[in-house]
XYZ file of C-alpha atoms in Angstrom:
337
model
C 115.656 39.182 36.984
C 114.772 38.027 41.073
C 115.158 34.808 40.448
C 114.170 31.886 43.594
C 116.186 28.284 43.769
C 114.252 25.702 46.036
C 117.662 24.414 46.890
C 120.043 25.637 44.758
C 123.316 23.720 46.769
C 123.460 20.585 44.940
C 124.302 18.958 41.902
C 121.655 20.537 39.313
C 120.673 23.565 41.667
C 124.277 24.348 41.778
C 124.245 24.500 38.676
C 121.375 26.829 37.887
C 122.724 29.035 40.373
C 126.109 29.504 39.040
C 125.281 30.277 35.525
C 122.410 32.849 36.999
C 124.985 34.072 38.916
C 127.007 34.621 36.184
C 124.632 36.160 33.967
C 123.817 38.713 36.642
C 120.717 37.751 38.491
C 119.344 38.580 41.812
C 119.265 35.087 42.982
C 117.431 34.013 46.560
C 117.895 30.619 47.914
C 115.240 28.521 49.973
C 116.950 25.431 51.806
C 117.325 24.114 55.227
C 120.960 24.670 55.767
C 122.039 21.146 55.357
C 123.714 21.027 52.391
C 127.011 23.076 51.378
C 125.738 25.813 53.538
C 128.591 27.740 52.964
C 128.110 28.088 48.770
C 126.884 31.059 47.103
C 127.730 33.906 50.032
C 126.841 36.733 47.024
C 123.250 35.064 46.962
C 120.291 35.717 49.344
C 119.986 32.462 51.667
C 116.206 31.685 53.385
C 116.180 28.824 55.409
C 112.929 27.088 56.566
C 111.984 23.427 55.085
C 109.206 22.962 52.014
C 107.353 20.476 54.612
C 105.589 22.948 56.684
C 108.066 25.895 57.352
C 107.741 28.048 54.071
C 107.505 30.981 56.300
C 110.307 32.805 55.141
C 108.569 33.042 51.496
C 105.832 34.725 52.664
C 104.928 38.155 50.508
C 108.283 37.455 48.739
C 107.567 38.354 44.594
C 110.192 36.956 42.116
C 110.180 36.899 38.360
C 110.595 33.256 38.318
C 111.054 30.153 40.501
C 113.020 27.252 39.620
C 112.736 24.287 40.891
C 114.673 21.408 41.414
C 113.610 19.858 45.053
C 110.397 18.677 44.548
C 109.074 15.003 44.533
C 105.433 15.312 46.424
C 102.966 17.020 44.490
C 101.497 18.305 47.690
C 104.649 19.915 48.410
C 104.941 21.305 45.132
C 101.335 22.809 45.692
C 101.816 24.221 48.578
C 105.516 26.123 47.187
C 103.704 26.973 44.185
C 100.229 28.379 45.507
C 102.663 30.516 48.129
C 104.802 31.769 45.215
C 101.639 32.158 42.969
C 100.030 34.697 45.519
C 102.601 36.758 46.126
C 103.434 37.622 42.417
C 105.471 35.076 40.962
C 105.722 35.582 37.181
C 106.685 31.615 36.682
C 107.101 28.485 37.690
C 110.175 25.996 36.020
C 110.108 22.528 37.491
C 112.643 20.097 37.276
C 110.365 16.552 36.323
C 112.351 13.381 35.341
C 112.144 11.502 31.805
C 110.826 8.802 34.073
C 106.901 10.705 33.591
C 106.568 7.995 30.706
C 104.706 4.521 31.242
C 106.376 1.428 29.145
C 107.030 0.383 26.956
C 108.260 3.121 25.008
C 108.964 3.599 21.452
C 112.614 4.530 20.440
C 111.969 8.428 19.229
C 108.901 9.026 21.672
C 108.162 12.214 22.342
C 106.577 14.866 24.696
C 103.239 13.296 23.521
C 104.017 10.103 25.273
C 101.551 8.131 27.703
C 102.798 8.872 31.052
C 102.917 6.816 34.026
C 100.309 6.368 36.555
C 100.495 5.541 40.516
C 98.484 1.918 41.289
C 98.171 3.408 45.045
C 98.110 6.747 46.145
C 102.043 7.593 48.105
C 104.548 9.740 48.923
C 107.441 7.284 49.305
C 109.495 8.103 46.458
C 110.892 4.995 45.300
C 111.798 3.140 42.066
C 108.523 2.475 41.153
C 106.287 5.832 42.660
C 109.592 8.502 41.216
C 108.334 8.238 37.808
C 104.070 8.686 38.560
C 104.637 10.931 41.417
C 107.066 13.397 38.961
C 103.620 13.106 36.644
C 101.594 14.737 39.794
C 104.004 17.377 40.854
C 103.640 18.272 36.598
C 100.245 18.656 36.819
C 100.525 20.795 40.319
C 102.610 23.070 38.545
C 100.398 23.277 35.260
C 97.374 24.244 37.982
C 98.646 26.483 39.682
C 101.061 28.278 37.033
C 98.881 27.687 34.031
C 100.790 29.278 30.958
C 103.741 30.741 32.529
C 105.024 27.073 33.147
C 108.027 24.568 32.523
C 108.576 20.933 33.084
C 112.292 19.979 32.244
C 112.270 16.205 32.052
C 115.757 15.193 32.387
C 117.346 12.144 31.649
C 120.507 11.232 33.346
C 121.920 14.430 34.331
C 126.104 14.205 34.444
C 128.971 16.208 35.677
C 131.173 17.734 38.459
C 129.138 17.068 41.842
C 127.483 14.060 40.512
C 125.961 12.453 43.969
C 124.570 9.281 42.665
C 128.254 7.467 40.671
C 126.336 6.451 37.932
C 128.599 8.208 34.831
C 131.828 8.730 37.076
C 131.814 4.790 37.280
C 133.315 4.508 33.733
C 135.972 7.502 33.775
C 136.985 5.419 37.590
C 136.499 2.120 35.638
C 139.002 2.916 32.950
C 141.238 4.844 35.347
C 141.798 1.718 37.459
C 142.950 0.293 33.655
C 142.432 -3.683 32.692
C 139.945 -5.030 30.587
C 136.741 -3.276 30.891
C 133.178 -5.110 30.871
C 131.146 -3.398 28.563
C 127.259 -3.904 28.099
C 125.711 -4.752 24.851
C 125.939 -3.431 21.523
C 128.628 -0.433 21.513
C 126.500 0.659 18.648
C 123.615 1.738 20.793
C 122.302 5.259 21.380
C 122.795 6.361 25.221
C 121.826 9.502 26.509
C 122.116 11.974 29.496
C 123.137 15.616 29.772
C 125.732 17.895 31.190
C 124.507 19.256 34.291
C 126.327 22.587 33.172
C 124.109 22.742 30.071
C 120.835 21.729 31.338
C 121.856 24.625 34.439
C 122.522 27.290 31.471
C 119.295 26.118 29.493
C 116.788 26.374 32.988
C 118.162 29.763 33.121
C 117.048 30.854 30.124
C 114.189 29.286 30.140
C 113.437 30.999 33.127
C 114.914 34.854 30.697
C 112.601 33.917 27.787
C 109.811 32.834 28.783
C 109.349 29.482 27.844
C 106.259 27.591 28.241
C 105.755 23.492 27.943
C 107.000 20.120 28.694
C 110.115 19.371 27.328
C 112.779 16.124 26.855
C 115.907 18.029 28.504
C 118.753 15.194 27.377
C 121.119 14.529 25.228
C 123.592 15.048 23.385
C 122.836 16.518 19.823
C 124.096 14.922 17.665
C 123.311 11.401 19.296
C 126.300 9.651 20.936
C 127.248 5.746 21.115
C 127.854 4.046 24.449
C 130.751 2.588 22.252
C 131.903 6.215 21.804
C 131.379 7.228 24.914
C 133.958 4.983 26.294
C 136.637 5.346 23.719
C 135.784 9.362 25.100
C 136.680 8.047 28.470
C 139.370 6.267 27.456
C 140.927 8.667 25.601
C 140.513 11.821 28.227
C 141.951 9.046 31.059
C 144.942 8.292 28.716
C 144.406 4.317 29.608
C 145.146 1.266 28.130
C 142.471 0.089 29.394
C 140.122 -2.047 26.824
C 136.984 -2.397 26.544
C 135.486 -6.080 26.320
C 131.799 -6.181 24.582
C 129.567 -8.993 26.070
C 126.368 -9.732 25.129
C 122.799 -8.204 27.047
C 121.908 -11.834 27.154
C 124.322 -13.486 28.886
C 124.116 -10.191 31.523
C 120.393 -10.648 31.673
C 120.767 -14.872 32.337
C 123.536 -13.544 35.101
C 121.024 -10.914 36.582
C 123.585 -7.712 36.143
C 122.145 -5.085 37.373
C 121.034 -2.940 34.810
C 120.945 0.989 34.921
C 123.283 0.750 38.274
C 124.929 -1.747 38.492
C 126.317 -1.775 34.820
C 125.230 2.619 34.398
C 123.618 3.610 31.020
C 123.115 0.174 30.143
C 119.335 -0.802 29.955
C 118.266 -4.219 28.221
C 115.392 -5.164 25.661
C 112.544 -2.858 25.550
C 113.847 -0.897 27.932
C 116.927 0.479 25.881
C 113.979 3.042 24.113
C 114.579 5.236 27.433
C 117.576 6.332 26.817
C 116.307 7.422 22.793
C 114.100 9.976 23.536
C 112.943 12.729 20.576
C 114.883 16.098 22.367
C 114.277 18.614 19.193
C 111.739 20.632 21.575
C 114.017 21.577 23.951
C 116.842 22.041 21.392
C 114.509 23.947 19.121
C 114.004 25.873 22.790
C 117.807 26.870 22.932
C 119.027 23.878 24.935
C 122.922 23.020 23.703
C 125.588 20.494 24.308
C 129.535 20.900 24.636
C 131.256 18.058 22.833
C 131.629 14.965 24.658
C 135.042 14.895 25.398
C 134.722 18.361 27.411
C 132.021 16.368 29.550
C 134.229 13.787 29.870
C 137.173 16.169 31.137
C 135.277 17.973 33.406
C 134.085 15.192 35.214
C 137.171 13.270 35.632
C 139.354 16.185 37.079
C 136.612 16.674 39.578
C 136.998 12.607 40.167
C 140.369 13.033 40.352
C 139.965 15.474 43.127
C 138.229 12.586 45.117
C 134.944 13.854 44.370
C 133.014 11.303 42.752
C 130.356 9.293 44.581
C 132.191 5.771 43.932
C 135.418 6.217 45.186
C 136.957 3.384 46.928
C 134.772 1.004 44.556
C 138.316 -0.891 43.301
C 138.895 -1.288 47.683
C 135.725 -2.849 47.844
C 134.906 0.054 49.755
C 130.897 1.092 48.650
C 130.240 4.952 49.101
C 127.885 5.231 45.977
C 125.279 2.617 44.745
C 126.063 2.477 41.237
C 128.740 0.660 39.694
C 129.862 -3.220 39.746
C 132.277 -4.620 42.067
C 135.405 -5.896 40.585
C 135.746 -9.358 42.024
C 132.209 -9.566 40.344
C 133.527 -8.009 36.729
C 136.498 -10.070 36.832
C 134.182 -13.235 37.139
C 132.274 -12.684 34.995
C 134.698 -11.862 31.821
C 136.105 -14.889 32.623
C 132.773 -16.817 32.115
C 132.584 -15.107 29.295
C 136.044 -16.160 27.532
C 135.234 -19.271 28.654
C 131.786 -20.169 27.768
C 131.116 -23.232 25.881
């Protein structure tokens, strides 16, 4: 199979490309040089930039196009008219779970009501991700109309993770001590291993799949109390994890979602309990938790992760909590009347 990445060197395009790679595709690669340059030397590299320079995809045919770079519907359109006229068989975008408007219902499915833009952007931010992922959907379902995916990820994990957001807790129980932990350690959390969803998106791409699709996990459903006894355990720490109410977090104004990762609050929680038998019933599959777990933190271990430093009070990632603030607030917590 020719198979086109629109990116293809980070994170989730890595990803994609090393399991086509692996599986013995043709692979091309569209990017502007920026980023890990260097990876892939087997692969065909194109460089030009999806904001006016697409050039270099001119009269190029492929059997399928992922991807995983777009945020700007006109963008998109303008990739996926290009690819459209000169033979592309299909189209597999890389959406967001954040398509859906809340409140959401725990379960809710593909059938969802999705979110909607109050004023027309394209600065991607918090609040416009979510709508503007909706637009770049619809772009694709235009212009590839049947020979179309839209992989809604959740919180995608794993070796490369830029953003710090699931290495916090393997570096969190690493650095050992009693642990803040958010909530009810009975409560569903979920996000996926970006070396599944990258195995999945490829053969997506081989069968032919068609539709929108939930692409989180795992299956069966994990805890956020089990995933830290996983990190725990994998870390070999003593480390212990202290359980303190969402309330008193939400009176304190912790930082949900980044500042305390995979913890959302109230209503919100539902996000992170969305219905994913589509895309398993599509051939999406999860290694066990602890392998996840592994993975990651012997790629953290290798300095890799987005957050090192955090114990310093040095900030190279956004997500996580500091822990002058952690240590304060346990001990309001012990002590509260």
């Amino acid at each position: 199979m020719k198979l086109l990445i629109l990116g293809g060197t980070r994170f989730l395009g890595r990803g994609v490309v090393e399991e086509a790679l692996a599986r013995g595709h043709e692979l091309t690669l569209f990017t502007r040089g920026q980023t890990n340059p260097e990876l892939f030397p087997e692969a065909e590299h194109l460089r030009g930039d999806r904001d006016g320079d697409l050039g270099a995809l001119e009269g190029r045919a492929f059997d399928a196009v992922v991807d995983p770079s777009g945020y700007v519907p006109r963008l998109v359109r303008a990739s996926a008219e290009l690819l459209r006229a000169s033979g592309a068989g299909r189209y597999v975008f890389v959406s967001s779970i954040s398509v859906y408007s809340s409140p959401l219902t725990a379960g809710f499915d593909e059938n969802a009501p999705l979110a909607t833009m109050e004023q027309p952007t394209e600065e991607v931010t918090g609040e416009s991700y979510g709508p503007l992922k909706v637009a770049c959907e619809e772009v694709v379902r235009d212009v590839f109309p049947g020979a179309h995916a839209n992989v809604r990820a959740g919180l995608i994990v794993g070796p490369h993770d830029p953003t710090g957001r699931f290495t916090y807790w393997l570096e969190r129980f690493e650095r050992g001590g009693e642990v803040l932990a958010p909530g009810d350690p009975d409560r569903t959390v979920q996000f996926v291993n970006v070396r599944d969803l990258g195995a999945w998106i490829v053969r997506v791409c081989e069968d032919g799949v068609v539709g929108d699709f939930n692409a989180v996990g795992p299956d069966p459903p994990v805890t956020m109390g089990e995933l830290l006894e996983s990190c725990r355990r994998v870390a070999g720490s003593d480390a212990g994890p202290v359980w303190v109410d969402e309330s008193f977090l939400v009176e304190r104004e912790v930082g949900q979602w980044m500042e305390l990762p995979l913890w959302l609050a109230g209503p919100e929680a539902a996000m992170l309990q969305a219905d994913i038998s589509c895309a398993v019933a599509a051939g999406l599959r999860f290694r066990p938790l602890d392998e996840t777990v592994r993975d990651t933190l012997e790629w953290v271990r290798g300095g890799g992760s987005a957050v090192a430093g955090l114990a310093s009070g040095l900030r190279i990632g956004e997500a996580g909590m500091r822990p002058e603030r952690e240590a304060e607030l346990l001990e309001e917590w012990r002590t509260r009347g």
